[in-house]
mmCIF file of C-alpha atoms in Angstrom:
data_model
loop_
_atom_site.group_PDB
_atom_site.id
_atom_site.type_symbol
_atom_site.label_atom_id
_atom_site.label_comp_id
_atom_site.label_asym_id
_atom_site.label_seq_id
_atom_site.Cartn_x
_atom_site.Cartn_y
_atom_site.Cartn_z
ATOM 1 C CA MET A 1 177.917 321.519 -26.806
ATOM 2 C CA PRO A 2 175.614 318.669 -25.350
ATOM 3 C CA GLU A 3 172.080 318.937 -26.100
ATOM 4 C CA ALA A 4 169.951 320.647 -23.314
ATOM 5 C CA LYS A 5 167.446 318.168 -21.547
ATOM 6 C CA THR A 6 163.888 318.112 -21.981
ATOM 7 C CA PRO A 7 161.711 318.032 -18.743
ATOM 8 C CA GLY A 8 160.265 314.658 -18.495
ATOM 9 C CA THR A 9 163.257 312.935 -20.342
ATOM 10 C CA ASP A 10 165.390 310.353 -18.530
ATOM 11 C CA VAL A 11 168.975 310.640 -17.879
ATOM 12 C CA GLY A 12 169.943 307.496 -20.255
ATOM 13 C CA GLY A 13 167.544 309.417 -23.170
ATOM 14 C CA ALA A 14 164.236 309.390 -24.374
ATOM 15 C CA ALA A 15 161.236 309.168 -22.049
ATOM 16 C CA GLY A 16 160.455 305.723 -23.563
ATOM 17 C CA SER A 17 163.721 304.390 -21.700
ATOM 18 C CA LEU A 18 162.246 305.080 -18.464
ATOM 19 C CA THR A 19 161.156 301.612 -17.923
ATOM 20 C CA GLU A 20 159.265 300.199 -15.061
ATOM 21 C CA GLU A 21 161.791 297.581 -14.527
ATOM 22 C CA ARG A 22 164.556 300.999 -14.076
ATOM 23 C CA VAL A 23 162.072 302.641 -11.829
ATOM 24 C CA LEU A 24 161.871 299.313 -9.774
ATOM 25 C CA ASP A 25 165.750 298.954 -9.644
ATOM 26 C CA ALA A 26 165.870 302.428 -8.186
ATOM 27 C CA ALA A 27 163.194 302.291 -5.669
ATOM 28 C CA LEU A 28 164.723 299.207 -4.095
ATOM 29 C CA ALA A 29 168.516 300.836 -3.954
ATOM 30 C CA ILE A 30 166.710 303.663 -2.455
ATOM 31 C CA LEU A 31 164.732 301.571 0.156
ATOM 32 C CA ASP A 32 168.302 299.358 0.541
ATOM 33 C CA GLU A 33 170.334 302.640 1.527
ATOM 34 C CA GLY A 34 167.990 304.869 3.179
ATOM 35 C CA GLY A 35 164.859 302.406 4.761
ATOM 36 C CA ALA A 36 161.286 302.847 4.223
ATOM 37 C CA GLY A 37 161.121 306.042 4.878
ATOM 38 C CA ALA A 38 163.391 307.180 2.157
ATOM 39 C CA LEU A 39 161.053 305.834 -0.764
ATOM 40 C CA SER A 40 158.865 307.963 -2.493
ATOM 41 C CA ILE A 41 158.171 308.992 -6.239
ATOM 42 C CA GLY A 42 160.105 312.121 -5.853
ATOM 43 C CA ALA A 43 163.059 310.373 -4.323
ATOM 44 C CA VAL A 44 162.935 307.921 -7.481
ATOM 45 C CA ALA A 45 162.897 310.505 -10.270
ATOM 46 C CA GLN A 46 165.818 312.581 -8.552
ATOM 47 C CA ARG A 47 167.741 309.251 -8.530
ATOM 48 C CA LEU A 48 167.051 308.631 -12.420
ATOM 49 C CA GLY A 49 166.997 311.953 -13.261
ATOM 50 C CA ALA A 50 163.992 312.138 -14.554
ATOM 51 C CA ASP A 51 160.776 314.155 -14.226
ATOM 52 C CA VAL A 52 158.210 313.137 -11.406
ATOM 53 C CA ASP A 53 155.323 312.586 -13.757
ATOM 54 C CA ALA A 54 157.280 310.361 -15.730
ATOM 55 C CA VAL A 55 157.928 307.974 -13.036
ATOM 56 C CA ARG A 56 154.674 308.192 -11.812
ATOM 57 C CA ALA A 57 153.319 307.449 -15.328
ATOM 58 C CA ARG A 58 155.307 304.160 -15.021
ATOM 59 C CA VAL A 59 154.237 302.953 -11.610
ATOM 60 C CA GLY A 60 151.469 305.397 -10.339
ATOM 61 C CA SER A 61 150.987 306.430 -7.034
ATOM 62 C CA SER A 62 153.503 305.879 -4.023
ATOM 63 C CA ALA A 63 151.170 303.135 -2.788
ATOM 64 C CA ASP A 64 151.483 301.428 -6.297
ATOM 65 C CA LEU A 65 155.277 301.885 -6.274
ATOM 66 C CA GLU A 66 155.497 300.006 -2.839
ATOM 67 C CA ARG A 67 153.203 297.189 -3.893
ATOM 68 C CA ALA A 68 155.405 296.771 -6.961
ATOM 69 C CA VAL A 69 158.882 296.544 -4.981
ATOM 70 C CA ILE A 70 156.950 293.938 -2.459
ATOM 71 C CA GLU A 71 155.836 291.898 -5.466
ATOM 72 C CA ARG A 72 159.452 292.465 -7.157
ATOM 73 C CA VAL A 73 161.335 290.833 -4.182
ATOM 74 C CA LEU A 74 158.539 288.430 -3.113
ATOM 75 C CA SER A 75 158.670 287.310 -7.055
ATOM 76 C CA SER A 76 161.995 285.988 -6.300
ATOM 77 C CA VAL A 77 160.981 283.408 -4.100
ATOM 78 C CA ALA A 78 160.625 279.987 -5.653
ATOM 79 C CA LEU A 79 157.302 278.340 -5.080
ATOM 80 C CA GLY A 80 158.084 275.126 -6.873
ATOM 81 C CA PRO A 81 158.766 272.742 -3.895
ATOM 82 C CA LEU A 82 155.140 273.999 -2.499
ATOM 83 C CA THR A 83 153.248 271.965 -5.371
ATOM 84 C CA ASP A 84 156.047 269.421 -5.921
ATOM 85 C CA ASP A 85 154.589 266.191 -4.729
ATOM 86 C CA GLY A 86 158.291 265.155 -4.592
ATOM 87 C CA VAL A 87 158.927 267.040 -1.536
ATOM 88 C CA GLU A 88 157.498 266.585 1.807
ATOM 89 C CA TRP A 89 154.968 269.010 2.563
ATOM 90 C CA THR A 90 156.707 270.383 5.764
ATOM 91 C CA ALA A 91 159.980 270.477 4.550
ATOM 92 C CA ALA A 92 158.479 272.592 0.779
ATOM 93 C CA VAL A 93 157.156 275.089 4.001
ATOM 94 C CA ILE A 94 160.061 275.596 5.258
ATOM 95 C CA GLN A 95 162.226 276.021 2.290
ATOM 96 C CA PHE A 96 159.435 278.371 0.669
ATOM 97 C CA ALA A 97 160.006 280.169 4.231
ATOM 98 C CA LEU A 98 163.559 280.700 4.087
ATOM 99 C CA GLY A 99 163.475 281.874 0.591
ATOM 100 C CA VAL A 100 161.149 284.766 1.866
ATOM 101 C CA ARG A 101 163.474 285.152 4.804
ATOM 102 C CA ALA A 102 166.499 285.492 2.578
ATOM 103 C CA GLN A 103 164.918 287.868 0.113
ATOM 104 C CA LEU A 104 163.740 290.419 2.797
ATOM 105 C CA PHE A 105 167.113 289.975 4.726
ATOM 106 C CA ASP A 106 168.645 290.901 1.587
ATOM 107 C CA HIS A 107 166.022 294.348 1.434
ATOM 108 C CA PRO A 108 164.752 294.564 4.935
ATOM 109 C CA ALA A 109 163.006 297.859 4.493
ATOM 110 C CA VAL A 110 160.514 295.747 2.024
ATOM 111 C CA THR A 111 159.785 293.847 5.381
ATOM 112 C CA GLU A 112 158.415 297.214 7.123
ATOM 113 C CA LEU A 113 156.406 298.109 3.608
ATOM 114 C CA ILE A 114 154.752 294.920 3.766
ATOM 115 C CA MET A 115 154.132 295.054 7.262
ATOM 116 C CA SER A 116 152.576 298.789 6.935
ATOM 117 C CA GLY A 117 149.607 297.306 4.615
ATOM 118 C CA PRO A 118 146.558 295.205 5.066
ATOM 119 C CA MET A 119 147.332 291.460 6.027
ATOM 120 C CA ASN A 120 145.627 290.088 2.856
ATOM 121 C CA SER A 121 148.272 287.425 1.972
ATOM 122 C CA PRO A 122 150.894 289.838 2.032
ATOM 123 C CA SER A 123 149.144 292.329 -0.364
ATOM 124 C CA ALA A 124 145.401 292.503 -1.667
ATOM 125 C CA ASP A 125 146.131 293.052 -5.305
ATOM 126 C CA ASP A 126 149.303 291.658 -5.827
ATOM 127 C CA PRO A 127 148.865 288.449 -8.097
ATOM 128 C CA VAL A 128 152.601 287.356 -6.787
ATOM 129 C CA ALA A 129 151.035 287.153 -3.174
ATOM 130 C CA ARG A 130 148.105 285.172 -4.449
ATOM 131 C CA ASP A 131 150.210 282.758 -6.486
ATOM 132 C CA ILE A 132 151.899 282.548 -2.854
ATOM 133 C CA THR A 133 148.742 282.072 -1.104
ATOM 134 C CA GLU A 134 147.302 279.595 -3.705
ATOM 135 C CA SER A 135 150.656 277.367 -3.615
ATOM 136 C CA LEU A 136 150.367 277.235 0.038
ATOM 137 C CA PHE A 137 146.928 275.902 -0.174
ATOM 138 C CA VAL A 138 148.470 273.171 -2.110
ATOM 139 C CA CYS A 139 151.080 272.217 -0.189
ATOM 140 C CA LEU A 140 149.073 272.015 2.929
ATOM 141 C CA ALA A 141 146.248 270.020 0.708
ATOM 142 C CA ARG A 142 149.359 267.506 -0.024
ATOM 143 C CA GLY A 143 150.070 267.237 3.966
ATOM 144 C CA GLY A 144 146.359 265.773 4.229
ATOM 145 C CA LEU A 145 145.430 268.798 6.087
ATOM 146 C CA GLN A 146 141.270 269.416 6.224
ATOM 147 C CA ALA A 147 139.972 272.484 4.549
ATOM 148 C CA PRO A 148 139.088 274.383 7.620
ATOM 149 C CA ILE A 149 143.006 273.658 8.968
ATOM 150 C CA ARG A 150 144.381 274.694 5.767
ATOM 151 C CA ALA A 151 142.635 278.026 5.835
ATOM 152 C CA HIS A 152 143.641 278.748 9.135
ATOM 153 C CA GLY A 153 147.065 276.886 8.592
ATOM 154 C CA VAL A 154 147.931 279.652 5.487
ATOM 155 C CA TYR A 155 147.568 282.523 7.479
ATOM 156 C CA ALA A 156 149.267 281.025 10.325
ATOM 157 C CA VAL A 157 152.283 280.270 8.238
ATOM 158 C CA PHE A 158 152.051 284.128 7.221
ATOM 159 C CA VAL A 159 152.188 285.503 10.505
ATOM 160 C CA HIS A 160 154.983 283.219 11.755
ATOM 161 C CA ILE A 161 156.902 284.156 8.599
ATOM 162 C CA LEU A 162 156.570 287.685 8.302
ATOM 163 C CA GLY A 163 156.183 288.213 11.965
ATOM 164 C CA SER A 164 159.402 286.585 12.995
ATOM 165 C CA ILE A 165 161.298 288.696 10.245
ATOM 166 C CA ALA A 166 159.746 291.952 11.238
ATOM 167 C CA LEU A 167 160.954 291.363 14.821
ATOM 168 C CA ASP A 168 164.560 290.545 13.735
ATOM 169 C CA VAL A 169 164.897 293.509 11.053
ATOM 170 C CA ALA A 170 163.092 295.793 14.363
ATOM 171 C CA GLU A 171 166.840 295.240 16.046
ATOM 172 C CA THR A 172 168.543 296.429 12.869
ATOM 173 C CA ASP A 173 168.735 300.022 11.267
ATOM 174 C CA GLY A 174 166.436 298.176 8.727
ATOM 175 C CA LYS A 175 169.082 299.262 5.933
ATOM 176 C CA SER A 176 170.743 296.698 3.418
ATOM 177 C CA PRO A 177 173.029 294.943 4.216
ATOM 178 C CA LEU A 178 172.172 293.490 7.701
ATOM 179 C CA PRO A 179 174.743 292.509 10.357
ATOM 180 C CA GLY A 180 175.365 288.952 10.112
ATOM 181 C CA GLU A 181 173.716 286.148 12.470
ATOM 182 C CA SER A 182 176.368 286.082 15.157
ATOM 183 C CA ALA A 183 176.668 289.962 15.431
ATOM 184 C CA ARG A 184 172.566 290.189 16.055
ATOM 185 C CA ILE A 185 172.799 287.521 18.286
ATOM 186 C CA ALA A 186 175.530 289.021 20.043
ATOM 187 C CA ALA A 187 173.889 292.632 20.156
ATOM 188 C CA ARG A 188 170.839 290.995 21.503
ATOM 189 C CA ARG A 189 172.985 289.209 24.740
ATOM 190 C CA THR A 190 174.794 292.779 25.092
ATOM 191 C CA ALA A 191 171.345 294.286 25.708
ATOM 192 C CA LEU A 192 170.131 291.392 27.843
ATOM 193 C CA HIS A 193 173.235 291.367 29.941
ATOM 194 C CA ASP A 194 172.004 294.132 32.891
ATOM 195 C CA LEU A 195 168.589 291.919 33.323
ATOM 196 C CA ASP A 196 167.902 291.238 36.884
ATOM 197 C CA PRO A 197 168.419 288.013 38.041
ATOM 198 C CA VAL A 198 166.563 288.398 41.369
ATOM 199 C CA GLN A 199 163.714 289.842 39.829
ATOM 200 C CA TRP A 200 163.589 287.784 36.634
ATOM 201 C CA PRO A 201 164.829 284.689 37.881
ATOM 202 C CA ARG A 202 163.601 282.389 35.010
ATOM 203 C CA THR A 203 164.233 284.681 32.381
ATOM 204 C CA ALA A 204 167.598 285.492 33.479
ATOM 205 C CA ALA A 205 168.446 281.454 33.244
ATOM 206 C CA HIS A 206 167.392 281.418 29.448
ATOM 207 C CA LEU A 207 169.301 284.467 28.336
ATOM 208 C CA GLU A 208 171.617 282.571 25.957
ATOM 209 C CA GLU A 209 168.365 280.941 24.119
ATOM 210 C CA MET A 210 166.556 284.410 24.227
ATOM 211 C CA ALA A 211 169.733 286.126 22.419
ATOM 212 C CA ALA A 212 169.551 283.681 19.813
ATOM 213 C CA TRP A 213 165.843 284.332 19.060
ATOM 214 C CA THR A 214 166.794 285.929 16.205
ATOM 215 C CA SER A 215 168.776 283.022 14.587
ATOM 216 C CA ILE A 216 167.540 280.928 11.553
ATOM 217 C CA ASP A 217 167.121 277.812 14.130
ATOM 218 C CA GLN A 218 165.161 279.567 16.097
ATOM 219 C CA PHE A 219 163.122 280.557 12.772
ATOM 220 C CA VAL A 220 162.735 277.117 11.490
ATOM 221 C CA TRP A 221 162.261 275.869 14.760
ATOM 222 C CA GLY A 222 158.992 277.575 15.392
ATOM 223 C CA LEU A 223 157.774 277.211 12.170
ATOM 224 C CA ARG A 224 158.262 273.351 12.146
ATOM 225 C CA VAL A 225 156.349 273.261 15.504
ATOM 226 C CA LEU A 226 153.669 275.241 14.193
ATOM 227 C CA LEU A 227 153.236 273.048 10.947
ATOM 228 C CA ILE A 228 153.447 269.905 13.323
ATOM 229 C CA GLY A 229 150.873 271.372 15.426
ATOM 230 C CA MET A 230 148.269 271.884 12.726
ATOM 231 C CA THR A 231 148.224 267.971 11.879
ATOM 232 C CA ALA A 232 147.382 267.526 15.606
ATOM 233 C CA THR A 233 144.214 269.736 15.519
#
């Protein structure tokens, strides 16, 4: 007869096997499947077959869990190009931004977690976020921008990246996998179809471009214009 489990132990064996990595894997899976509203310490414990207190001992509070998940996702974004003198600075920022976009499109519910917290880089106590901020400062300095412009510029880059991604994700159910770009554009085109060209003639003249606001081309275009504008101030 199988030995009965003791409360507080993981399905896989002793409580010590309930690692932070396994907890975060489970948390990401819950977010991908159910969206941001599905994540909780209890949901993670249930998924792992573990005691709630055992999960809390690994990651702390629900807020701590959310920060750890954000850190896990953002830590996958390459920062090397931002500090590499061999990579032109605007190209480096765009490469970084596309990396963030790819990670958050893979885990769209994490975008909501980021946007629901304070805008302090993305997170006040997250060492990964601080590494990102520092690397962006280095990159903008490589571009020859003066210190005040760099300070404003780093924040503006965060706003563009996270704001654009959040708006794109908001047009979906927020669960992974997101529809492909062509499907998202088609959905926007359909939503704009009934716009009255008599009442809003200028808007109606640009419906096709507006349908593509969720595209990668629009994302890069906006970021490039922002970066070039920093050099003119």
